[in-house]
């Protein structure tokens, strides 16, 4: 059994979802391509795919001594489980258009499906656990996606530029009615089967257009022809992230990642309600209950810079924060005992005492351990966020 007194090297899994890049992770980590998409590198203790530490799944290891692994404050706040999940994403084509529930919605939805006897592994099951799933992605390469509803008045003008008379009823609703009501009405109608002929017209107009503001949506239409989410995507903000920029996504915010490589961190949950751009189950009534129809700009997280070579991203979610360390070979950073951390080496070499990590490798630093971080390269450190440890 591994000791909690030292950092523990993690054996991790890369998930081969069809939206993943075949080449991005091999290029980033200096590994051989497998010929299959490599979409998500998981680091954490999520029961669906826990990392392995010393031959033991990390969730089981933590369960053996939660206080030593996580620290008393984290156990008291989040229970005897690692509260976050760290990933590297390599996005080559659009992910599903999706939203995540609040804690209250997740608890109620999970209880309802348990009462109905819906198996956890059933593809038609919506709630896999009782947790919310806020998340943040920090761009490694240029990264882009959809995030939150644009002002409906602005969207009305965007739809008008498609030049389709059949869109006028939606344009009128978006231009005149109160924002939340307008977005709810048009969003529901866009996803309805009755709108299939109009959705096909929109796809043809996108394919034949040259408007640069519509170009991201034309790319979505080319990647997901015939999907109801193609037209619904037109209601959402398109956001471009430069390397080092971070985007936070809270409960109810519709979103989809479209392309790029990033480090993602989230509450350790698997609760996803899909709206479109997917062949998976769409629970339309529950989706409409969970979506937040308030228009808002994308929530960019500005990093704190507590020391040279250190950028700390603290979103409004207590379960997680993420810090990037640019290691020069000269200075070492102290990671004192207290919170449970996962350290990922992204470039070069990162040293945690006697443990050396290379690109794509990671380690779990238990709460009781603490360690120095040195080397020459780039490392990301995940830990719980804005609560006292």
Coordinates of C-alpha atoms in Angstrom, one line a residue:
X1 CA 0.0 0.0 0.0
X2 CA 1.5 3.4 -1.0
X3 CA 2.4 5.8 1.8
X4 CA 0.7 9.2 2.1
X5 CA 3.9 10.8 3.2
X6 CA 5.2 11.3 -0.4
X7 CA 3.9 12.4 -3.8
X8 CA 2.4 9.3 -5.6
X9 CA 3.0 8.9 -9.3
X10 CA -0.3 8.3 -11.2
X11 CA -1.0 5.9 -14.0
X12 CA -3.7 7.6 -16.1
X13 CA -6.1 6.9 -18.9
X14 CA -6.6 8.7 -22.2
X15 CA -10.2 8.4 -23.5
X16 CA -10.6 7.9 -27.3
X17 CA -13.8 9.9 -27.9
X18 CA -14.5 10.5 -31.6
X19 CA -14.2 14.3 -31.2
X20 CA -10.6 13.9 -30.1
X21 CA -7.4 14.7 -32.1
X22 CA -5.3 11.9 -33.4
X23 CA -2.1 13.9 -33.3
X24 CA -2.4 16.7 -30.6
X25 CA -1.5 14.7 -27.5
X26 CA 1.3 12.7 -29.1
X27 CA 2.8 16.0 -30.3
X28 CA 2.4 17.6 -26.9
X29 CA 3.7 14.7 -24.9
X30 CA 6.2 13.2 -27.3
X31 CA 4.5 9.9 -27.6
X32 CA 3.6 7.7 -30.6
X33 CA 0.2 8.2 -32.2
X34 CA -2.2 5.2 -31.8
X35 CA -4.1 6.0 -35.0
X36 CA -7.2 6.6 -32.9
X37 CA -8.5 9.9 -31.4
X38 CA -7.0 10.8 -28.1
X39 CA -9.6 13.2 -26.5
X40 CA -9.3 13.3 -22.7
X41 CA -6.4 12.5 -20.4
X42 CA -8.1 11.9 -16.9
X43 CA -6.3 12.6 -13.6
X44 CA -8.2 12.1 -10.5
X45 CA -10.4 9.7 -8.4
X46 CA -13.6 9.8 -10.4
X47 CA -15.1 6.3 -10.0
X48 CA -15.8 6.0 -13.7
X49 CA -12.0 6.0 -14.4
X50 CA -9.8 6.6 -11.4
X51 CA -6.1 7.1 -11.8
X52 CA -3.9 4.4 -10.3
X53 CA -1.4 5.1 -7.5
X54 CA 1.0 2.3 -6.6
X55 CA -1.3 -0.3 -8.1
X56 CA -4.4 1.0 -6.3
X57 CA -7.2 3.0 -7.8
X58 CA -7.0 6.5 -6.3
X59 CA -10.6 6.6 -5.1
X60 CA -10.0 3.4 -3.1
X61 CA -6.7 4.7 -1.8
X62 CA -8.3 7.9 -0.5
X63 CA -11.2 6.0 1.0
X64 CA -8.7 4.1 3.1
X65 CA -7.6 7.3 4.9
X66 CA -9.5 10.4 3.7
X67 CA -8.0 12.7 6.3
X68 CA -4.4 11.9 5.4
X69 CA -5.2 12.0 1.7
X70 CA -7.4 15.1 1.6
X71 CA -7.0 17.0 4.8
X72 CA -9.7 17.6 7.4
X73 CA -11.0 20.9 5.9
X74 CA -11.6 19.3 2.5
X75 CA -13.2 16.2 4.1
X76 CA -15.5 18.4 6.1
X77 CA -16.4 20.6 3.1
X78 CA -16.7 18.0 0.3
X79 CA -16.8 14.6 2.0
X80 CA -14.3 11.7 1.8
X81 CA -13.6 12.1 -1.9
X82 CA -11.3 14.2 -4.1
X83 CA -13.6 17.1 -5.0
X84 CA -12.1 17.8 -8.5
X85 CA -11.1 16.0 -11.7
X86 CA -8.2 17.2 -13.9
X87 CA -8.1 16.6 -17.6
X88 CA -6.1 17.5 -20.7
X89 CA -8.5 18.0 -23.7
X90 CA -7.5 17.7 -27.4
X91 CA -10.5 18.8 -29.4
X92 CA -10.6 18.2 -33.2
X93 CA -14.3 18.5 -33.8
X94 CA -17.3 19.8 -31.8
X95 CA -18.2 18.3 -28.5
X96 CA -21.9 17.9 -27.7
X97 CA -23.8 21.1 -26.9
X98 CA -24.5 20.6 -23.2
X99 CA -25.4 22.1 -19.8
X100 CA -24.7 21.0 -16.2
X101 CA -27.2 21.1 -13.2
X102 CA -27.0 22.9 -9.9
X103 CA -26.4 20.8 -6.8
X104 CA -30.1 21.0 -5.9
X105 CA -31.1 19.9 -9.4
X106 CA -28.6 17.1 -9.4
X107 CA -29.7 15.8 -6.0
X108 CA -33.4 15.9 -7.0
X109 CA -32.7 14.3 -10.5
X110 CA -30.5 11.6 -9.1
X111 CA -33.1 10.7 -6.4
X112 CA -35.9 10.6 -9.0
X113 CA -34.0 8.2 -11.3
X114 CA -33.0 6.0 -8.4
X115 CA -36.6 5.8 -7.3
X116 CA -37.6 4.8 -10.9
X117 CA -34.9 2.1 -10.9
X118 CA -33.0 3.5 -13.9
X119 CA -29.5 1.8 -13.9
X120 CA -26.5 4.1 -13.6
X121 CA -25.1 2.6 -16.8
X122 CA -28.3 3.1 -18.8
X123 CA -27.6 5.4 -21.8
X124 CA -30.9 7.1 -21.2
X125 CA -30.0 8.0 -17.6
X126 CA -29.4 11.7 -17.1
X127 CA -28.0 12.0 -13.5
X128 CA -25.0 9.8 -12.7
X129 CA -24.4 11.3 -9.3
X130 CA -25.6 13.9 -6.8
X131 CA -23.1 16.7 -7.7
X132 CA -23.0 19.8 -9.8
X133 CA -20.3 20.0 -12.5
X134 CA -18.8 23.5 -12.8
X135 CA -15.7 23.5 -14.9
X136 CA -12.9 25.7 -16.2
X137 CA -10.7 25.2 -19.3
X138 CA -7.3 26.9 -19.6
X139 CA -6.1 27.1 -23.2
X140 CA -2.7 25.5 -24.1
X141 CA -3.1 26.3 -27.8
X142 CA -5.6 28.7 -29.4
X143 CA -8.9 27.2 -28.2
X144 CA -12.5 28.1 -29.2
X145 CA -16.0 27.2 -28.3
X146 CA -19.6 28.3 -27.5
X147 CA -20.5 29.6 -24.1
X148 CA -23.8 31.1 -22.9
X149 CA -26.6 32.9 -24.7
X150 CA -25.8 36.0 -26.7
X151 CA -28.1 39.0 -26.3
X152 CA -31.3 38.0 -28.2
X153 CA -31.5 41.3 -30.0
X154 CA -27.9 40.8 -31.3
X155 CA -28.8 37.3 -32.4
X156 CA -31.9 38.6 -34.2
X157 CA -29.6 40.7 -36.4
X158 CA -27.2 37.7 -36.9
X159 CA -30.1 35.5 -38.1
X160 CA -31.4 38.2 -40.4
X161 CA -28.0 38.2 -42.2
X162 CA -28.7 34.6 -43.3
X163 CA -31.4 36.1 -45.7
X164 CA -34.0 33.4 -45.0
X165 CA -37.6 34.7 -44.9
X166 CA -38.7 31.6 -42.9
X167 CA -36.6 32.8 -40.0
X168 CA -38.6 36.0 -39.5
X169 CA -40.9 34.6 -36.7
X170 CA -37.8 33.6 -34.6
X171 CA -36.2 37.0 -35.4
X172 CA -39.3 38.9 -34.3
X173 CA -39.5 37.0 -31.0
X174 CA -35.8 37.6 -30.3
X175 CA -36.0 41.3 -31.2
X176 CA -39.2 42.1 -29.2
X177 CA -39.9 39.8 -26.3
X178 CA -38.1 39.9 -22.9
X179 CA -34.7 38.2 -23.2
X180 CA -35.3 35.1 -21.1
X181 CA -38.7 34.5 -22.6
X182 CA -37.4 35.0 -26.1
X183 CA -34.5 32.7 -25.7
X184 CA -36.5 30.0 -24.0
X185 CA -39.2 30.1 -26.8
X186 CA -36.8 30.1 -29.8
X187 CA -34.4 27.5 -28.2
X188 CA -37.3 25.1 -27.7
X189 CA -38.7 25.6 -31.2
X190 CA -35.2 25.2 -32.8
X191 CA -34.8 21.8 -31.1
X192 CA -38.3 20.6 -32.0
X193 CA -38.7 18.0 -34.8
X194 CA -41.2 20.3 -36.5
X195 CA -38.3 22.7 -37.3
X196 CA -36.3 20.1 -39.3
X197 CA -37.1 21.7 -42.7
X198 CA -36.1 25.2 -41.5
X199 CA -33.0 23.8 -39.9
X200 CA -32.0 22.3 -43.2
X201 CA -32.5 25.7 -44.9
X202 CA -30.2 27.3 -42.3
X203 CA -27.5 24.7 -42.8
X204 CA -27.6 25.4 -46.6
X205 CA -27.3 29.1 -46.0
X206 CA -24.4 28.7 -43.6
X207 CA -22.6 26.4 -46.1
X208 CA -23.0 29.0 -48.9
X209 CA -22.2 32.1 -46.9
X210 CA -19.0 34.0 -46.4
X211 CA -19.9 36.1 -43.3
X212 CA -16.9 35.8 -40.9
X213 CA -19.1 36.1 -37.9
X214 CA -21.1 33.1 -39.1
X215 CA -18.0 31.1 -40.0
X216 CA -17.8 29.1 -36.7
X217 CA -21.4 28.1 -37.1
X218 CA -20.8 27.0 -40.7
X219 CA -18.0 24.8 -39.4
X220 CA -20.4 23.3 -36.8
X221 CA -22.9 22.6 -39.6
X222 CA -20.3 20.9 -41.7
X223 CA -19.2 18.7 -38.8
X224 CA -22.7 17.8 -37.6
X225 CA -25.1 17.9 -40.6
X226 CA -28.7 17.4 -39.7
X227 CA -28.2 17.8 -36.0
X228 CA -30.8 20.1 -34.2
X229 CA -27.9 21.6 -32.2
X230 CA -26.5 23.3 -35.3
X231 CA -29.2 25.9 -35.4
X232 CA -29.5 26.2 -31.6
X233 CA -25.8 27.0 -31.5
X234 CA -26.5 30.3 -33.3
X235 CA -28.1 31.6 -30.1
X236 CA -24.7 31.2 -28.2
X237 CA -21.6 33.4 -27.9
X238 CA -18.6 32.2 -29.8
X239 CA -15.4 32.6 -27.7
X240 CA -11.8 32.4 -28.8
X241 CA -9.2 31.8 -26.1
X242 CA -5.5 32.6 -26.5
X243 CA -3.0 30.3 -24.8
X244 CA -3.1 31.1 -21.1
X245 CA -6.7 32.4 -21.1
X246 CA -9.2 30.5 -19.0
X247 CA -13.0 30.1 -19.4
X248 CA -15.4 29.2 -16.5
X249 CA -18.7 27.5 -17.0
X250 CA -21.3 27.4 -14.2
X251 CA -24.6 25.6 -13.8
X252 CA -27.2 26.0 -16.5
X253 CA -24.8 27.6 -19.1
X254 CA -25.1 26.0 -22.5
X255 CA -21.7 25.4 -24.0
X256 CA -19.6 23.3 -26.5
X257 CA -15.9 23.1 -27.1
X258 CA -15.1 23.3 -30.8
X259 CA -11.3 23.0 -31.2
X260 CA -7.9 23.3 -29.5
X261 CA -5.9 21.8 -26.6
X262 CA -6.5 22.8 -23.0
X263 CA -6.2 21.8 -19.4
X264 CA -9.6 21.4 -17.9
X265 CA -10.6 21.1 -14.2
X266 CA -14.1 20.5 -12.9
X267 CA -16.0 19.2 -9.9
X268 CA -15.8 15.5 -9.8
X269 CA -19.1 14.7 -11.5
X270 CA -20.5 13.2 -14.6
X271 CA -23.8 15.0 -14.8
X272 CA -24.3 16.2 -18.4
X273 CA -27.5 17.2 -20.1
X274 CA -27.1 17.3 -23.9
X275 CA -28.9 19.7 -26.2
X276 CA -27.4 18.6 -29.5
X277 CA -24.3 18.0 -31.7
X278 CA -24.5 14.4 -30.4
X279 CA -25.9 11.0 -31.0
X280 CA -26.4 10.4 -27.3
X281 CA -29.6 10.7 -25.2
X282 CA -31.3 14.1 -25.1
X283 CA -33.8 14.5 -22.2
X284 CA -35.6 17.6 -23.6
X285 CA -38.0 18.2 -20.7
X286 CA -35.2 18.0 -18.1
X287 CA -32.9 20.1 -20.4
X288 CA -35.5 22.9 -20.5
X289 CA -35.8 22.9 -16.7
X290 CA -32.0 23.1 -16.2
X291 CA -30.9 25.6 -18.9
X292 CA -30.3 29.2 -17.7
X293 CA -31.8 31.4 -20.3
X294 CA -30.1 34.6 -19.0
X295 CA -27.9 36.2 -21.7
X296 CA -24.4 36.7 -20.5
X297 CA -20.9 37.3 -21.8
X298 CA -18.4 34.4 -21.5
X299 CA -16.9 34.2 -18.0
X300 CA -13.1 34.6 -18.4
X301 CA -11.0 33.9 -15.3
X302 CA -8.1 36.4 -14.9
X303 CA -5.1 34.7 -13.2
X304 CA -3.6 35.9 -10.0
X305 CA 0.2 36.2 -10.2
X306 CA 1.4 35.7 -6.6
X307 CA 5.0 35.1 -7.7
X308 CA 7.2 35.2 -10.8
X309 CA 6.4 32.2 -13.0
X310 CA 3.2 31.5 -11.2
X311 CA -0.4 32.0 -12.6
X312 CA -3.2 31.0 -10.3
X313 CA -6.8 30.6 -11.7
X314 CA -9.5 30.7 -9.0
X315 CA -13.0 30.4 -10.4
X316 CA -16.2 30.8 -8.3
X317 CA -16.3 27.1 -7.5
X318 CA -14.9 26.0 -4.1
X319 CA -14.0 22.5 -5.4
X320 CA -11.1 23.5 -7.6
X321 CA -8.4 26.0 -8.5
X322 CA -5.6 25.6 -11.1
X323 CA -2.0 27.1 -11.0
X324 CA 0.4 27.1 -13.9
X325 CA 4.1 27.1 -13.0
X326 CA 6.8 28.1 -15.5
X327 CA 9.8 26.3 -14.2
X328 CA 13.2 27.9 -15.2
X329 CA 15.6 25.4 -13.5
X330 CA 16.7 28.1 -11.1
X331 CA 13.9 28.6 -8.6
X332 CA 11.8 26.1 -6.7
X333 CA 8.2 26.6 -5.5
X334 CA 6.9 25.3 -2.2
X335 CA 3.6 23.3 -2.2
X336 CA 3.0 23.1 1.6
X337 CA 1.0 20.4 3.3
X338 CA -2.7 21.2 3.6
X339 CA -4.8 20.7 0.4
X340 CA -4.8 17.6 -1.8
X341 CA -3.1 18.3 -5.1
X342 CA -2.5 16.8 -8.5
X343 CA 0.6 17.9 -10.4
X344 CA 0.7 17.6 -14.2
X345 CA 3.9 18.1 -16.2
X346 CA 3.0 19.6 -19.5
X347 CA 6.4 20.5 -20.9
X348 CA 10.0 19.7 -20.1
X349 CA 10.6 18.2 -16.6
X350 CA 8.9 18.8 -13.2
X351 CA 10.5 17.4 -10.0
X352 CA 8.6 16.8 -6.8
X353 CA 11.4 15.9 -4.4
X354 CA 12.9 12.7 -5.8
X355 CA 10.0 12.1 -8.2
X356 CA 10.5 13.3 -11.7
X357 CA 7.6 13.9 -14.1
X358 CA 7.9 14.3 -17.9
X359 CA 5.3 15.6 -20.4
X360 CA 1.9 13.9 -19.8
X361 CA 2.9 12.5 -16.4
X362 CA 1.2 13.4 -13.2
X363 CA 1.3 12.8 -9.4
X364 CA -1.0 13.0 -6.5
X365 CA 0.3 15.0 -3.5
X366 CA -1.6 14.0 -0.4
X367 CA -2.7 16.7 2.1
X368 CA -0.2 15.5 4.7
X369 CA 2.8 15.5 2.3
X370 CA 3.7 18.9 0.9
X371 CA 6.6 19.1 -1.5
X372 CA 8.8 21.3 -3.5
X373 CA 8.2 21.8 -7.2
X374 CA 11.3 22.5 -9.4
X375 CA 12.7 21.6 -12.8
X376 CA 12.7 23.2 -16.2
X377 CA 9.4 23.2 -18.1
X378 CA 5.7 23.8 -17.4
X379 CA 3.6 22.2 -14.7
X380 CA -0.1 22.6 -13.7
X381 CA -1.2 22.1 -10.1
X382 CA -4.8 21.3 -9.2
X383 CA -6.2 21.8 -5.7
X384 CA -9.4 22.8 -4.0
X385 CA -10.3 26.4 -4.5
X386 CA -11.5 29.3 -2.4
X387 CA -12.0 27.9 1.0
X388 CA -9.7 27.7 4.0
X389 CA -7.3 24.8 4.1

